[in-house]
Coordinates of C-alpha atoms and ligand atoms in Angstrom, one line a residue:
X1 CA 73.7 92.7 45.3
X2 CA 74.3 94.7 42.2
X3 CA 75.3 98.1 41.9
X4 CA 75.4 98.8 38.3
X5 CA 74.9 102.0 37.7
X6 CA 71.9 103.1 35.3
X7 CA 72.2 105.7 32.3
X8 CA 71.0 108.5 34.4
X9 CA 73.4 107.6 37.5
X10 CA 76.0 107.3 34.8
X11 CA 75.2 110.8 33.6
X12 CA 75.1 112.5 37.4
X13 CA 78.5 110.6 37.9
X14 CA 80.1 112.0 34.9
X15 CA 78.8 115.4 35.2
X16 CA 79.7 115.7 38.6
X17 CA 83.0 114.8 37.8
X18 CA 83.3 116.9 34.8
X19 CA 82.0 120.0 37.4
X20 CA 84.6 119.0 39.9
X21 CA 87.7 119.0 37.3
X22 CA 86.7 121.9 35.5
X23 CA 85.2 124.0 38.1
X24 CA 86.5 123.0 41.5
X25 CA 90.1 122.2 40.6
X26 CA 91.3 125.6 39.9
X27 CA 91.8 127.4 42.4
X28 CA 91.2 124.1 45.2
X29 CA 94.8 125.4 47.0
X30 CA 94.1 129.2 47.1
X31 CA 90.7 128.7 48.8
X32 CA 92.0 126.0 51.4
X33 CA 94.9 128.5 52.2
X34 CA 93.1 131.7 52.5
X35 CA 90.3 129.7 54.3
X36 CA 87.4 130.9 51.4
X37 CA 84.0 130.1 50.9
X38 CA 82.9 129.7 47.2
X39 CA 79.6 131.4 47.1
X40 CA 79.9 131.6 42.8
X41 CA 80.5 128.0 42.8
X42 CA 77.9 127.1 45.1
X43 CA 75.8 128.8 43.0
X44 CA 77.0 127.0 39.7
X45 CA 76.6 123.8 41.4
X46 CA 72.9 124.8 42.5
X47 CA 72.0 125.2 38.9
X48 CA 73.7 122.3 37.9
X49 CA 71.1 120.3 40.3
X50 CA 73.9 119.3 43.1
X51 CA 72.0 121.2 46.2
X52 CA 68.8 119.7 46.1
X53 CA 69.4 116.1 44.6
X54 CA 66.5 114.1 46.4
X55 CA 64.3 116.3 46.7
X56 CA 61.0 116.2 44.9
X57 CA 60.7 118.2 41.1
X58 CA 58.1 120.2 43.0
X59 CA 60.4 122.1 45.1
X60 CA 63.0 122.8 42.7
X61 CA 64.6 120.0 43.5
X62 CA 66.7 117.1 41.3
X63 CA 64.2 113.9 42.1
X64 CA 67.3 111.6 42.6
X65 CA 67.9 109.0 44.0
X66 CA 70.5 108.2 47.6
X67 CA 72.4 106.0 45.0
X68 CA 72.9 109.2 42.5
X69 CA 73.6 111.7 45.4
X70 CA 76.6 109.5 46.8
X71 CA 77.8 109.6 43.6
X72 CA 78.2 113.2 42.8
X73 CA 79.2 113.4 46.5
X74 CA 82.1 111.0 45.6
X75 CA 83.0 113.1 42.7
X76 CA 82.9 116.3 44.0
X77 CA 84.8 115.3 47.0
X78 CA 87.9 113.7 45.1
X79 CA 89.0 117.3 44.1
X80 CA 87.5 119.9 46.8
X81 CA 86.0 117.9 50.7
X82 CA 85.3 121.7 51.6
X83 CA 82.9 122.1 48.5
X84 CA 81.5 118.3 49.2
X85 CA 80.7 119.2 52.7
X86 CA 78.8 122.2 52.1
X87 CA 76.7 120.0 49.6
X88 CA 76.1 117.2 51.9
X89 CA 74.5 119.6 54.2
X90 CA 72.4 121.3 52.4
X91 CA 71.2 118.0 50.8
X92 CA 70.9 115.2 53.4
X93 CA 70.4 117.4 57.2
X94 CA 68.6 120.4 55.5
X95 CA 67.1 119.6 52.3
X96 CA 66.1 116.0 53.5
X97 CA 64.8 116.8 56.8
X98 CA 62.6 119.6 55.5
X99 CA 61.0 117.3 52.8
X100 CA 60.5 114.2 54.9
X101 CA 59.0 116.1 58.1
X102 CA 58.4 119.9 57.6
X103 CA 55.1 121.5 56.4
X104 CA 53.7 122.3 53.1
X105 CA 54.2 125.7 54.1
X106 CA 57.3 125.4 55.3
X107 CA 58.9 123.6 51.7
X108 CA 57.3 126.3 50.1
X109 CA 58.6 128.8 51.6
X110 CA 62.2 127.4 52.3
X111 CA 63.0 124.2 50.7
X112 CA 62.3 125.7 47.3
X113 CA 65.2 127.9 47.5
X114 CA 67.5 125.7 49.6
X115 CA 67.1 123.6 46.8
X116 CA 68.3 125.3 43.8
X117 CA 70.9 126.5 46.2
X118 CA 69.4 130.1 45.9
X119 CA 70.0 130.3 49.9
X120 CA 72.2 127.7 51.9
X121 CA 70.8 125.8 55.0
X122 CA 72.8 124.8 58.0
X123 CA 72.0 122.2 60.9
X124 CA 72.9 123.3 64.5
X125 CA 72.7 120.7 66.8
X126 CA 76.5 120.5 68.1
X127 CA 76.9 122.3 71.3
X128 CA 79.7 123.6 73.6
X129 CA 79.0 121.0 75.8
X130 CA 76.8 118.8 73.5
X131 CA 78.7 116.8 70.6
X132 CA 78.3 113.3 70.8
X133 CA 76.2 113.3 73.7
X134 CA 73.5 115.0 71.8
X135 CA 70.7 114.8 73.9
X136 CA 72.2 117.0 76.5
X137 CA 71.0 120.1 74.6
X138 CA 72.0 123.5 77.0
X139 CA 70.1 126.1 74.2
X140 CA 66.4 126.7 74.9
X141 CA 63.4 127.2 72.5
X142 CA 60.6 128.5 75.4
X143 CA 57.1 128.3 74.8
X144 CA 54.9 131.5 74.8
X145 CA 51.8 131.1 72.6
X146 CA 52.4 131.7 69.1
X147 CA 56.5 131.9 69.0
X148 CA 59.7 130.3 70.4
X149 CA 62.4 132.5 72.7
X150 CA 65.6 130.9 71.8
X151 CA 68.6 131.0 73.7
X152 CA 72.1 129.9 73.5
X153 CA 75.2 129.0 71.5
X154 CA 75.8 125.9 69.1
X155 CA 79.4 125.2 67.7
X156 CA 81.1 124.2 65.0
X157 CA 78.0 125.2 62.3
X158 CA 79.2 124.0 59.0
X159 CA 78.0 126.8 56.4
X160 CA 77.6 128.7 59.4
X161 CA 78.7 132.6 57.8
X162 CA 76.9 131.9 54.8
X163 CA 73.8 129.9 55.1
X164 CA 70.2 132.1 55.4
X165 CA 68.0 129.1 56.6
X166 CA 69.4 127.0 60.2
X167 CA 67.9 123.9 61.7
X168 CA 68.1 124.8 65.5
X169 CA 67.9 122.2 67.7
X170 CA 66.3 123.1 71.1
X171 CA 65.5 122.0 74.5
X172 CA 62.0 123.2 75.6
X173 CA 60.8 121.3 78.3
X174 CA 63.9 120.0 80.3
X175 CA 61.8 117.8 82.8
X176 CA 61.3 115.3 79.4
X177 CA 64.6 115.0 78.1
X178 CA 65.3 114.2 74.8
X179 CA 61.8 113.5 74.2
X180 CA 61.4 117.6 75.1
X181 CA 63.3 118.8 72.3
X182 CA 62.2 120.7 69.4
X183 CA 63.5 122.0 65.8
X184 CA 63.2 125.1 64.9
X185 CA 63.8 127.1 61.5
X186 CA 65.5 130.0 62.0
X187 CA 66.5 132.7 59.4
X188 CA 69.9 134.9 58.7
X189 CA 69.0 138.7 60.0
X190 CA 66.4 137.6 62.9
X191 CA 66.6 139.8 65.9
X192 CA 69.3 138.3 68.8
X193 CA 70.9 135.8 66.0
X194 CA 74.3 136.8 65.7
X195 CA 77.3 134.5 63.4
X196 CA 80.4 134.4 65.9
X197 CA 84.0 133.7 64.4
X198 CA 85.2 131.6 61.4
X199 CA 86.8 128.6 63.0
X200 CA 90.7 128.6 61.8
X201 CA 90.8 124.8 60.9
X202 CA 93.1 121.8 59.5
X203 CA 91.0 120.6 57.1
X204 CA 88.2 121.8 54.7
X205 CA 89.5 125.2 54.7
X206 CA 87.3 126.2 52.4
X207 CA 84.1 125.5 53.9
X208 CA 82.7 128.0 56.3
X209 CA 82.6 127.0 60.0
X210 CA 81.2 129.1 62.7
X211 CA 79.6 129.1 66.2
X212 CA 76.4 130.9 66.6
X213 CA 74.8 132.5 69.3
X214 CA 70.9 132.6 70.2
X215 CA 70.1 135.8 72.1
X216 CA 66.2 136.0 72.9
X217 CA 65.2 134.8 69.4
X218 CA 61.4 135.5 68.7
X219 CA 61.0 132.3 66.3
X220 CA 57.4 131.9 64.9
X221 CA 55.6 128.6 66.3
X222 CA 55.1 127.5 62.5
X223 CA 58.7 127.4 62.1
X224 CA 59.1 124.5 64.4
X225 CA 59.0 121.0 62.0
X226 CA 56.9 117.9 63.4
X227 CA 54.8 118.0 66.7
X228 CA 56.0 119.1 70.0
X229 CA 59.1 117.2 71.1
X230 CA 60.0 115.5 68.1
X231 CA 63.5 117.3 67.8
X232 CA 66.0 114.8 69.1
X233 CA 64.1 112.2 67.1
X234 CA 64.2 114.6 63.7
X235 CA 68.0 115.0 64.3
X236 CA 68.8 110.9 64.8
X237 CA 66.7 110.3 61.8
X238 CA 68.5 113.1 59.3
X239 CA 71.8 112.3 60.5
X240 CA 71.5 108.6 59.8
X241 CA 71.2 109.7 56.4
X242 CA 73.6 112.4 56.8
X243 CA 76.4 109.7 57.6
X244 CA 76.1 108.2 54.2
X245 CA 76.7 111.2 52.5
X246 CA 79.7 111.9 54.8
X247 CA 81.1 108.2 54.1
X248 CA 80.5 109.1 50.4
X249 CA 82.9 112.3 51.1
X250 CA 85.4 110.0 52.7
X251 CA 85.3 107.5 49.6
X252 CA 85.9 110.1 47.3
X253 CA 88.9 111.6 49.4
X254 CA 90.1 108.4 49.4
X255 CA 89.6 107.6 46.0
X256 CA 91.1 111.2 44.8
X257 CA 94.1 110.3 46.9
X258 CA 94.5 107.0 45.3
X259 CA 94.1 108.1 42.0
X260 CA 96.7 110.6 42.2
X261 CA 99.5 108.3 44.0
X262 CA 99.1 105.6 41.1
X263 CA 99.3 108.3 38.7
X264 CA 102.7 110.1 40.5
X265 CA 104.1 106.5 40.6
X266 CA 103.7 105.4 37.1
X267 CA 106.4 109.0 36.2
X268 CA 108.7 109.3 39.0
X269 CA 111.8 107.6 39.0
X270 CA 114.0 105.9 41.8
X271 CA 116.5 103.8 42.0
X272 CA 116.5 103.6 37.6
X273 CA 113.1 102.7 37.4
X274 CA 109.0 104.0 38.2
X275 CA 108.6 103.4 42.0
X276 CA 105.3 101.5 40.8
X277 CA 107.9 99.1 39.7
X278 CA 109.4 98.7 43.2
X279 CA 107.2 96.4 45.3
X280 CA 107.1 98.2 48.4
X281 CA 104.9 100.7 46.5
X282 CA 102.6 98.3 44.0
X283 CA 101.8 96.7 47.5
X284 CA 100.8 100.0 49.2
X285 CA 98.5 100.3 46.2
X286 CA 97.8 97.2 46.2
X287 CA 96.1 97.5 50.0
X288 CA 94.5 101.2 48.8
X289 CA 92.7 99.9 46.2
X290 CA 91.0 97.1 47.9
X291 CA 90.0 99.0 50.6
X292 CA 88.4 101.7 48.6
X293 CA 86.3 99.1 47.0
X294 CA 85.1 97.9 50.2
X295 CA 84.2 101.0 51.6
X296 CA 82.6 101.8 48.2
X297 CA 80.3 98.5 48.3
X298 CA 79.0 99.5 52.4
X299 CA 78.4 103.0 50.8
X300 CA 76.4 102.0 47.5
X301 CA 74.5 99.4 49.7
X302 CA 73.9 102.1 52.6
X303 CA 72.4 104.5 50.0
X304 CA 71.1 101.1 48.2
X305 CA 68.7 100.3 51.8
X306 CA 67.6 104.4 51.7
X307 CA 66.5 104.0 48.2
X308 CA 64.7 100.3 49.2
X309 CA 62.8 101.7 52.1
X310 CA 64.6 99.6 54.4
X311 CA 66.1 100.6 57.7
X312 CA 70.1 102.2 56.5
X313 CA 70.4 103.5 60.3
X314 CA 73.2 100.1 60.9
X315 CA 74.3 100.5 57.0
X316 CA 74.9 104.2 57.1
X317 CA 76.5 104.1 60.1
X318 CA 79.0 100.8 58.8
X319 CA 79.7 103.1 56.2
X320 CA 80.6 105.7 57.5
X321 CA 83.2 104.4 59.9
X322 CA 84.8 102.2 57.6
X323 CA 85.1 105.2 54.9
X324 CA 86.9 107.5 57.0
X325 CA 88.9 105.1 58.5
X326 CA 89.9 103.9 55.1
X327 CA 90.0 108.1 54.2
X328 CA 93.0 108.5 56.5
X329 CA 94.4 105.8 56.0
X330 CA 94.4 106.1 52.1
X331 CA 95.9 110.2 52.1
X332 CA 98.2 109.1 54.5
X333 CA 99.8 106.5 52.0
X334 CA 99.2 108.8 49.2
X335 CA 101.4 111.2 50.7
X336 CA 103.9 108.7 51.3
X337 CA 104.2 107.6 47.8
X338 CA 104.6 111.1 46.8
X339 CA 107.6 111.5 49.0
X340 CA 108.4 115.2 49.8
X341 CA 106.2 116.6 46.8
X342 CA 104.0 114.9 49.3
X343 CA 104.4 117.2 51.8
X344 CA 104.1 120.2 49.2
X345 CA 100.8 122.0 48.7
X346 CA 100.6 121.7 44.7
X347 CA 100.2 118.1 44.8
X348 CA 96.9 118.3 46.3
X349 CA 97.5 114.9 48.9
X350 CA 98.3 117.0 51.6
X351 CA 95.2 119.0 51.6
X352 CA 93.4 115.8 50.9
X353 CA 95.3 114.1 54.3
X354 CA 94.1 117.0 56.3
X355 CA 90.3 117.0 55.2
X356 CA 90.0 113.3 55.8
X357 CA 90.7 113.7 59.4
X358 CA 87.3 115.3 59.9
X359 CA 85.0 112.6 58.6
X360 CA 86.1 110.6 61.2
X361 CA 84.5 113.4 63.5
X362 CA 81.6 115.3 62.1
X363 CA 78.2 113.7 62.0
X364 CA 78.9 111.0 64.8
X365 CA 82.1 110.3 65.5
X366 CA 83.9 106.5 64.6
X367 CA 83.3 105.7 68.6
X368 CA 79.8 106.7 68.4
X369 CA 78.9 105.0 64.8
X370 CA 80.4 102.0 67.1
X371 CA 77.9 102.6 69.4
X372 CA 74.7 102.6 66.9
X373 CA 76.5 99.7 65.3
X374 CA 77.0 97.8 68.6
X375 CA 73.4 98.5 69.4
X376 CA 72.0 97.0 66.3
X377 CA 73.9 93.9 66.6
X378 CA 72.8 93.5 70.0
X379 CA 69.6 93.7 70.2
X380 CA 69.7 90.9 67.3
Ligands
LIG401 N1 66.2 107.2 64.3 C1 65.2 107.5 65.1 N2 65.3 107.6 66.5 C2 66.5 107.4 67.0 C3 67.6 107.1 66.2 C4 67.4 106.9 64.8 N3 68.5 106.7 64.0 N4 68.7 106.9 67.0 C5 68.2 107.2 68.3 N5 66.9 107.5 68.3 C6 66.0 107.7 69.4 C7 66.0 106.6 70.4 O1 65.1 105.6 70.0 C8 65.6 107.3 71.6 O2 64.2 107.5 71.6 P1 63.2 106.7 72.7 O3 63.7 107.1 74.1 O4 61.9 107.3 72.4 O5 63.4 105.3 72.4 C9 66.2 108.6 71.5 O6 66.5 108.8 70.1 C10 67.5 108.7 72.3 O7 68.4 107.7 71.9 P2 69.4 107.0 72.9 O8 68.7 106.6 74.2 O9 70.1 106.0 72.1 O10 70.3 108.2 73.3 P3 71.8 108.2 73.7 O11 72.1 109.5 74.5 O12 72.2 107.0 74.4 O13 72.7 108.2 72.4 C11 73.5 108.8 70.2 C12 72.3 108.6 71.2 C13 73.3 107.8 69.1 C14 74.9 108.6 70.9 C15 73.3 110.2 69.8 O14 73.5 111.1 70.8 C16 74.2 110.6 68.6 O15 74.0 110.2 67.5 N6 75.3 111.4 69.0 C17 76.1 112.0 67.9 C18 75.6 113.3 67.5 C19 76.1 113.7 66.1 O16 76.2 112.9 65.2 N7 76.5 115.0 66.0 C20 76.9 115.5 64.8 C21 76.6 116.9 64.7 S1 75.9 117.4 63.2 C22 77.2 117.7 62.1 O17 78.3 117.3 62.3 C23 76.8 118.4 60.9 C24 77.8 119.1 60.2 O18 77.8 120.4 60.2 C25 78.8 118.4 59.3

């Protein structure tokens, strides 16, 4: 296993890092408190290549590789989870799903712009009464010739105010189950779509997350990606994916957190001395440090498998837990070390504590990444 990094990954790397302390930094706080989504910065970040990273040259896209997009994800999310999120959607459940299964009509038309971040693309599967337990999809996509009727509500739409381009999931023929499911493409402005409220959340503040509701939708029948029915299956195979770019979030939160505690304990003083001096700390960052590099060798070999070909449903999903376990963990000490400027917004680990709580949640929570992960052992 060897994870060094070529020139080009070194480049992404560095200029996603550069983008996130020059461009992200300022102004991190404001947009967490007032809850607000960066549409300039999105847009900077789309020309900079960061909303379309895998996909192909020939939609506007970057060509990279998993490898390269879990680095920038890393980066970015060090300084700003809300910006990281948005990316990670738009890149692995959007971008991805539409260039692995969608038509050639269909990247024309909406993966080119998704992919320079001209438009932003959501993924709607969550439901009122369908989170974990997916396949129990309540919204309905019916058949009538040449279109869709959609109806119902999904929850909790990251990028839900401000995306143009959503991946519906839909039940539309209930007597098959999950193998009745379809996914549709559905755009901003369409007759009966309406955005409901902005969620008021702890954690990535800035990102925009909404619940949307499905009022006898007229969706064309080209909109919907792969044959009848494929749905559920489209949704399991672009959230494996998905989870790696969410673990790659929950390294770099961890990582940012780190970073800043061994830099706030090499200048404040207890006690006559730096509290990096006092062991109770050193071995706090002693523990941090190791376990970021664990999590950072199941997410490189994760997004390693992806770029190999080889199945990364049981790597992803490792990944992923371990990360945001190792997330929360991480701000949590962080915050510690930093004592009551801890607690204080202008150190940044508080805001980084709250945002780590959620990659332990979105895109499968830790008890159902146990269940792939029990699964695959298994059936070994
Ligand atoms: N690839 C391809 N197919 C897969 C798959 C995968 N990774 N995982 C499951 N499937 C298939 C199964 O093979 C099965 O198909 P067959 O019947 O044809 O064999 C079908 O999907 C149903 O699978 P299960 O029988 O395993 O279904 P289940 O109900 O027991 O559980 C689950 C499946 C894994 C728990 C699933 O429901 C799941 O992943 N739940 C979590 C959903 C989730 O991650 N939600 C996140 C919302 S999106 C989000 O957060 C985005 C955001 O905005 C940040």
């Amino acid at each position: 296993m060897d994870f060094t990094l070529s020139e080009e990954q070194l480049m992404i790397q560095q200029a996603a890092r550069d983008f996130a302390n020059n461009e992200l930094l300022p102004g991190v706080i404001e947009r967490d408190d007032a809850q607000k989504f960066p549409f300039e910065l999105v847009r900077k970040m789309g020309e900079l290549g960061f909303m379309g990273m895998m996909v192909n040259e020939k939609y506007n896209g970057s060509g990279l590789d998993t490898l390269s997009y879990v680095l920038a994800m890393e980066e970015l999310s060090k300084i700003d989870a809300s910006a990281s999120v948005m990316v990670s959607v738009n890149n692995s459940l959007v971008c991805w799903g539409l260039q692995a299964f969608g038509t050639e009509a269909q990247k024309e038309k909406y993966l080119t712009r998704l992919s320079t971040g001209e438009v932003i693309g959501a993924f709607c599967l969550s439901e009122p009464e369908a989170g974990s337990d997916a396949t129990s999809q309540k919204t309905t996509a019916i058949d009538h010739g040449d279109h869709y009727i959609l109806n119902g509500t999904k929850n909790w739409i990251t990028n839900g105010g401000s995306a143009e381009v959503f991946l519906v999931i839909a039940q539309t023929h209930a007597e098959k189950g999950h193998k009745g499911i379809n996914v549709l493409i559905v755009e901003k402005g369409m007759e009966g779509f309406e955005v409901g409220p902005k969620e008021n959340k702890l954690g990535i503040r800035g990102s925009d997350t909404h619940s949307l509701n499905f009022n006898d939708v007229k969706v064309p029948k080209e909109n919907r990606i792969g044959e009848d029915g494929f749905g559920f299956t489209f949704a399991m195979k672009t959230l494996a994916g998905g989870r790696i770019g969410i673990a790659a979030q929950a390294l770099g939160i961890a990582a940012g957190a780190y970073e800043l505690a061994l830099k706030y304990s090499k200048v404040r003083k207890t006690f006559g001395t730096e509290i990096a001096n006092h062991q109770a700390i050193a071995f706090k960052l002693a523990d941090m440090h190791t376990k970021i590099q664990a999590a950072r060798n199941l997410v490189y070999q994760a997004a390693c498998d992806k770029d190999a070909g080889k199945d990364y449903t049981l790597s992803g999903a490792m990944a992923k837990l371990y990360a945001s376990e190792v997330a929360m963990e991480t701000t949590i000490e962080a915050v510690q070390i930093h004592g009551g400027n801890g607690y204080v917004k202008d150190y940044h680990v508080e805001r980084l504590m709250r945002d780590a709580k959620i990659t332990q949640i979105y895109e499968g929570t830790s008890e159902i990444q146990k269940i792939v992960i029990s699964r695959s052992v298994l059936k070994d």
